[in-house]
Coordinates of C-alpha atoms in Angstrom, one line a residue:
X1198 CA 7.6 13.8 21.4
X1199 CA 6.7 17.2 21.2
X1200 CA 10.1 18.2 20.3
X1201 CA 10.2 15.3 17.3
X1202 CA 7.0 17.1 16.1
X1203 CA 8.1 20.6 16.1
X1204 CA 11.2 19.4 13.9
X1205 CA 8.9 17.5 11.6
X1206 CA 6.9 20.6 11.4
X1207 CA 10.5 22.9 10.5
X1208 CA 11.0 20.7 7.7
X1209 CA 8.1 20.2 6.2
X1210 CA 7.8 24.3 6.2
X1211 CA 11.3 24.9 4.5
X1212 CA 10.6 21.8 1.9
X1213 CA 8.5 22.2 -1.3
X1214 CA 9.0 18.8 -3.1
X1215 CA 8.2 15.8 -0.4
X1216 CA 7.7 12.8 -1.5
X1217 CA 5.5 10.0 1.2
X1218 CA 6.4 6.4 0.9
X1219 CA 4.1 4.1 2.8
X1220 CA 3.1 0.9 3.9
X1221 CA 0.6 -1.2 5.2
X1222 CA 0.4 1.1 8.5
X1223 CA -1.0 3.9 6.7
X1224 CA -4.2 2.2 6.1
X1225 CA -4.4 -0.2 9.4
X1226 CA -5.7 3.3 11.0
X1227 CA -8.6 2.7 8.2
X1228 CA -9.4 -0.5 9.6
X1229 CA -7.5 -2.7 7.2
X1230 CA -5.3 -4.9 8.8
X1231 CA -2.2 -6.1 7.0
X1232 CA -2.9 -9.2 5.3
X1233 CA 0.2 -10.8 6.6
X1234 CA -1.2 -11.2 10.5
X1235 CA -2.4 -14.1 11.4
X1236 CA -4.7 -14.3 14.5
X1237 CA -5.5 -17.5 16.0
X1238 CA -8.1 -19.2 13.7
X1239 CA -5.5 -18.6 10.9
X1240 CA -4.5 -22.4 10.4
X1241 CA -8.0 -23.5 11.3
X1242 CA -8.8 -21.9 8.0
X1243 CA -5.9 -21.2 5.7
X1244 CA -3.6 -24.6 4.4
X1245 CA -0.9 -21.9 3.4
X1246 CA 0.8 -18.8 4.4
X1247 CA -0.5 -15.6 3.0
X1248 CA 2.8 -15.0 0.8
X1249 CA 2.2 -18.9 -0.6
X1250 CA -2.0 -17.8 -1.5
X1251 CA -1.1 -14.4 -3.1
X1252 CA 1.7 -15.7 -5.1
X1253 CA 1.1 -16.2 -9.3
X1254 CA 1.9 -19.7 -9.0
X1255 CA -0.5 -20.0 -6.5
X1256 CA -3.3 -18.2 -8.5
X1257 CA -2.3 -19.9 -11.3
X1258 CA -2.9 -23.5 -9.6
X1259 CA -5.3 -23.0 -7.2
X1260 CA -7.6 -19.7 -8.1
X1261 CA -10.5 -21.1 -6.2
X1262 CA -8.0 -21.0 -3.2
X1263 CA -6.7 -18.0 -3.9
X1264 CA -10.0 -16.0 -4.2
X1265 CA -11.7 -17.6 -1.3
X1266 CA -8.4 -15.8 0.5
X1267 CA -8.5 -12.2 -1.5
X1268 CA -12.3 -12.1 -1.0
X1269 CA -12.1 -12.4 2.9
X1270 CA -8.4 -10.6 3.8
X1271 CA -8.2 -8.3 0.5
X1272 CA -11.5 -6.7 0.1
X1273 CA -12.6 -4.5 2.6
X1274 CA -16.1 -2.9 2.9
X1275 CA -16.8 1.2 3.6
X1276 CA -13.5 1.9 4.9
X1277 CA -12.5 5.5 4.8
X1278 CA -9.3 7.7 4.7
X1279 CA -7.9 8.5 7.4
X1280 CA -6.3 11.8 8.8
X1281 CA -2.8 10.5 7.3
X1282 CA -4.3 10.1 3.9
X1283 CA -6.3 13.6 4.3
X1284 CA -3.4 15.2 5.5
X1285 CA -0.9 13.8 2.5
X1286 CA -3.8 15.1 0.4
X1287 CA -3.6 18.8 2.0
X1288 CA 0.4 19.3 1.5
X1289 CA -0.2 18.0 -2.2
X1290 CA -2.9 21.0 -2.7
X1291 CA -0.6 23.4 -0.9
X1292 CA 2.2 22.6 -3.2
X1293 CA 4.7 21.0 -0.9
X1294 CA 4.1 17.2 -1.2
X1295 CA 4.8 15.8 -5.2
X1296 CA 4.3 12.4 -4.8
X1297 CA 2.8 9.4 -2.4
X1298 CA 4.5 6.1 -3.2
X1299 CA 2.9 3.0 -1.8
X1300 CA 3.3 -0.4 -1.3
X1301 CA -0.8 -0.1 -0.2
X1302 CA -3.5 -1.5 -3.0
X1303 CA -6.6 0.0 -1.4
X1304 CA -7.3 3.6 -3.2
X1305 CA -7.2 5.4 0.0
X1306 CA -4.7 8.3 -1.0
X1307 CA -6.6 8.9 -3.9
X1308 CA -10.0 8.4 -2.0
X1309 CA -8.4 11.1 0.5
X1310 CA -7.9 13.4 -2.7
X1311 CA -3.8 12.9 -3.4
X1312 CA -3.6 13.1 -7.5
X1313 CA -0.3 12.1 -8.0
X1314 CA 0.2 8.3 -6.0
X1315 CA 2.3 5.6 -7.5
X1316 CA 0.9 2.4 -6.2
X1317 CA 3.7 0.1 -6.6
X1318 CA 1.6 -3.3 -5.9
X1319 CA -1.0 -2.6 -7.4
X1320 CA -4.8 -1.8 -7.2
X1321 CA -7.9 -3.8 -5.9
X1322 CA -10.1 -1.7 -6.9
X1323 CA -9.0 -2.5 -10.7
X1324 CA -9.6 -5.4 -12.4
X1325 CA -9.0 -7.2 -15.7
X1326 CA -10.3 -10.5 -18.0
X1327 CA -6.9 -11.9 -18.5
X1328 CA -8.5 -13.0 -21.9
X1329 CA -10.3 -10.2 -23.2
X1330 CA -9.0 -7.4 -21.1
X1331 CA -12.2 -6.2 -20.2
X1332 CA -12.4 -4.1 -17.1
X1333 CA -14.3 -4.8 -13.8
X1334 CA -14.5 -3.2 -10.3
X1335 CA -14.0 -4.4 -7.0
X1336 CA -17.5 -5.7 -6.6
X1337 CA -17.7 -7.8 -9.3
X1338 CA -14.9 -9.5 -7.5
X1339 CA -16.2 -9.3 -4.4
X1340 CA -19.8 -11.0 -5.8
X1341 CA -18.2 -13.9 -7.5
X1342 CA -18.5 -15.7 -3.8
X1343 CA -22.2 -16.7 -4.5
X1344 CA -21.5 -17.9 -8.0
X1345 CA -21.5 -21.8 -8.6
X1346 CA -17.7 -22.1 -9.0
X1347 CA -17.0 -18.9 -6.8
X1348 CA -14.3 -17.7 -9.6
X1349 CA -14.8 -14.1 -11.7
X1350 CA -15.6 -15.2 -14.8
X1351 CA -16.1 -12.4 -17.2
X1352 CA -18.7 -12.4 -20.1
X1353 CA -16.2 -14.0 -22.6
X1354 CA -15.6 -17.3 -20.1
X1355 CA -11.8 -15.5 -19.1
X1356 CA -10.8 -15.6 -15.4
X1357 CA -10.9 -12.0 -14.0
X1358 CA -7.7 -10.8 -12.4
X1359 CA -6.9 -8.3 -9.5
X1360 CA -4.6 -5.2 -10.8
X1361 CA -2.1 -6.3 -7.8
X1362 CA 1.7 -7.4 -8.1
X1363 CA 0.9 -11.0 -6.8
X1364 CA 4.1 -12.2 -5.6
X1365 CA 6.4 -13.8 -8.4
X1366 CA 5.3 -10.9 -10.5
X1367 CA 7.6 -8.1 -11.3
X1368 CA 6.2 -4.1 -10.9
X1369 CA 5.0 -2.1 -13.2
X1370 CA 7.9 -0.3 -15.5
X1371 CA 6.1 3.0 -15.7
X1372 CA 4.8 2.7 -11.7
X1373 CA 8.5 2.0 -10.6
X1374 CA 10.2 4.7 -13.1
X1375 CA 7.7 7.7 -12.1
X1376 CA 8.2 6.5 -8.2
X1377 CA 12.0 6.4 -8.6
X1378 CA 12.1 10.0 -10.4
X1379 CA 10.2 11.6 -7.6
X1380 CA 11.9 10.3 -5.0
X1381 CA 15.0 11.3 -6.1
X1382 CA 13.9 14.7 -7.2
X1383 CA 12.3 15.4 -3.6
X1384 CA 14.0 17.7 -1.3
X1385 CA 12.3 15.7 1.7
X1386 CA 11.6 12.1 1.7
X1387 CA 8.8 10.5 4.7
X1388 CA 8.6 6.9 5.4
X1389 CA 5.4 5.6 6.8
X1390 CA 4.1 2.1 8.8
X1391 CA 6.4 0.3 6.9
X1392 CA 9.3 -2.1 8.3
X1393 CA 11.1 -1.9 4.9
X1394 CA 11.3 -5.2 4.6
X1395 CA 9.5 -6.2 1.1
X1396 CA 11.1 -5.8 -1.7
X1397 CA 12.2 -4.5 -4.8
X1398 CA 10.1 -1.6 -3.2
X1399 CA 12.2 -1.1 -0.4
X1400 CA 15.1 -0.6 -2.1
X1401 CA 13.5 2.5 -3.8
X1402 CA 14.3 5.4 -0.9
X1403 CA 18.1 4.8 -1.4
X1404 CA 17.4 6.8 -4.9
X1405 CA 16.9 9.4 -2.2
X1406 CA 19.6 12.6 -2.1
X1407 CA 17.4 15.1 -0.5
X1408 CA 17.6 17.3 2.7
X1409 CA 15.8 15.6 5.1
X1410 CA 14.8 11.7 5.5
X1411 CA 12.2 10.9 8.0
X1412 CA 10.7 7.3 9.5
X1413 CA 7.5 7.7 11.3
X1414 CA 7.0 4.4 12.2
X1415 CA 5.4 2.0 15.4
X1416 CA 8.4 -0.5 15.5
X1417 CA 12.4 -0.3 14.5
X1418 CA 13.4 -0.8 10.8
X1419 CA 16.8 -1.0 9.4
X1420 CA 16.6 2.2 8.0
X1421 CA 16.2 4.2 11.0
X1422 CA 20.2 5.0 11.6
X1423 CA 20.4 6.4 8.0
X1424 CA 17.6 8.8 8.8
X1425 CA 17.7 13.0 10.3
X1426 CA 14.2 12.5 12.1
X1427 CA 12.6 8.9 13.5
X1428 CA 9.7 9.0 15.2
X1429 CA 8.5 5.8 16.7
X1430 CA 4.6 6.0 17.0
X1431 CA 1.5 5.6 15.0
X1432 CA 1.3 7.8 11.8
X1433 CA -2.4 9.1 12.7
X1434 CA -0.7 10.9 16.0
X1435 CA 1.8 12.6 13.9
X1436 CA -0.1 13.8 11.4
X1437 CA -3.2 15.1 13.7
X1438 CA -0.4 17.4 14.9
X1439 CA 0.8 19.0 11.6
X1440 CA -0.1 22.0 10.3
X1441 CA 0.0 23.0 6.6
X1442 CA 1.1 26.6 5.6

């Protein structure tokens, strides 16, 4: 292991545009567990799976449903960055890191202090009237448990929506352009507690043609042949260990 870090460490030094594209275990260090687990009450209190709930037709047919679901599994009280977040945030403000791209809808990386993060799914902490377009934050959402129906309702009668790629939806243009550009300008590309299996943003990192292409992850992914570096363990151990110049 110590060897793996020491060459993690070389290549960050010698790089100067790397680009972090993460997943859901970036912020299960936070305390935020990946909404796709299901622990044993799960069918003593969901009908569906979590892919059917946070789906558009879904939300569309059953929004009661849906936000009884996104209230308890989605919003997450007084978490906090953790040191994988802080320490994406550190290379940015030394210069070496241009972009974070995640798959992650929590705010965490900008939280931590990164300034340039493409979230490809989406935010929670944004929300919209899908009639009126008027704005609201996460507690408004979060608050709309004790009202009689237990739906966002904004001021104009609309039904308030999460700023999240439910699934159905297609991503952001602008999100997925300014994510594809960086990765393919970066000289050093990380992968991060993701098993690459979600797509269309998955299939972003082959837009990769940089020097070195790293996977810090707990499990195996289908990537990890392709890659210089693979470290399997949890991104918070890694990242404790590296230094930035």
């Amino acid at each position: 292991m110590d060897e793996k870090i020491a060459e993690l460490q070389k290549m960050i030094d010698e790089s100067h545009r790397i680009v972090f594209f993460g997943g859901a275990g970036v912020s299960t260090e936070s305390g935020i567990p990946d909404f796709r687990s299901q622990d044993g009450l799960y069918q003593q209190e969901w009908n569906y799976p979590p892919e059917t709930i946070i789906s558009r037709s879904f939300f569309d047919a059953n929004p009661k449903e849906f936000y009884r679901f996104y209230r308890k599994k989605l919003i997450i009280k007084g978490v906090q960055p953790n040191i994988t977040h802080k320490k994406l945030a550190e290379l940015e403000a030394a210069g070496k890191l241009s972009a974070v791209v995640t798959q992650n809808i929590d705010g965490l990386h900008q939280m931590a202090g990164s300034k340039t993060v493409y979230e490809l799914h989406g935010s929670t902490l944004r929300n919209f009237c899908m009639k009126c377009g008027k704005s609201y934050d996460i507690d408004f959402i979060a608050a709309s448990e004790n009202t009689e129906e237990k739906l966002p309702r904004c001021e104009c009668g609309g039904l308030v929506k999460p700023d999240v790629v439910l699934y159905e939806e297609g991503l952001d243009d602008k999100v997925i352009n300014g994510a594809v550009e960086a990765i393919a300008n970066a000289d050093m590309l990380i992968i991060g507690g993701t098993s690459l299996v979600v797509y269309p943003a998955a299939g972003l990192i082959r837009y990769f043609r940089g020097n070195h292409l790293v996977l810090i992850n707990k499990s195996e992914t289908q990537a990890d042949a392709n890659c210089d570096l693979v470290i399997h363990d949890s991104l918070g151990k890694v990242f404790e260990q590296i230094k930035v110049n």
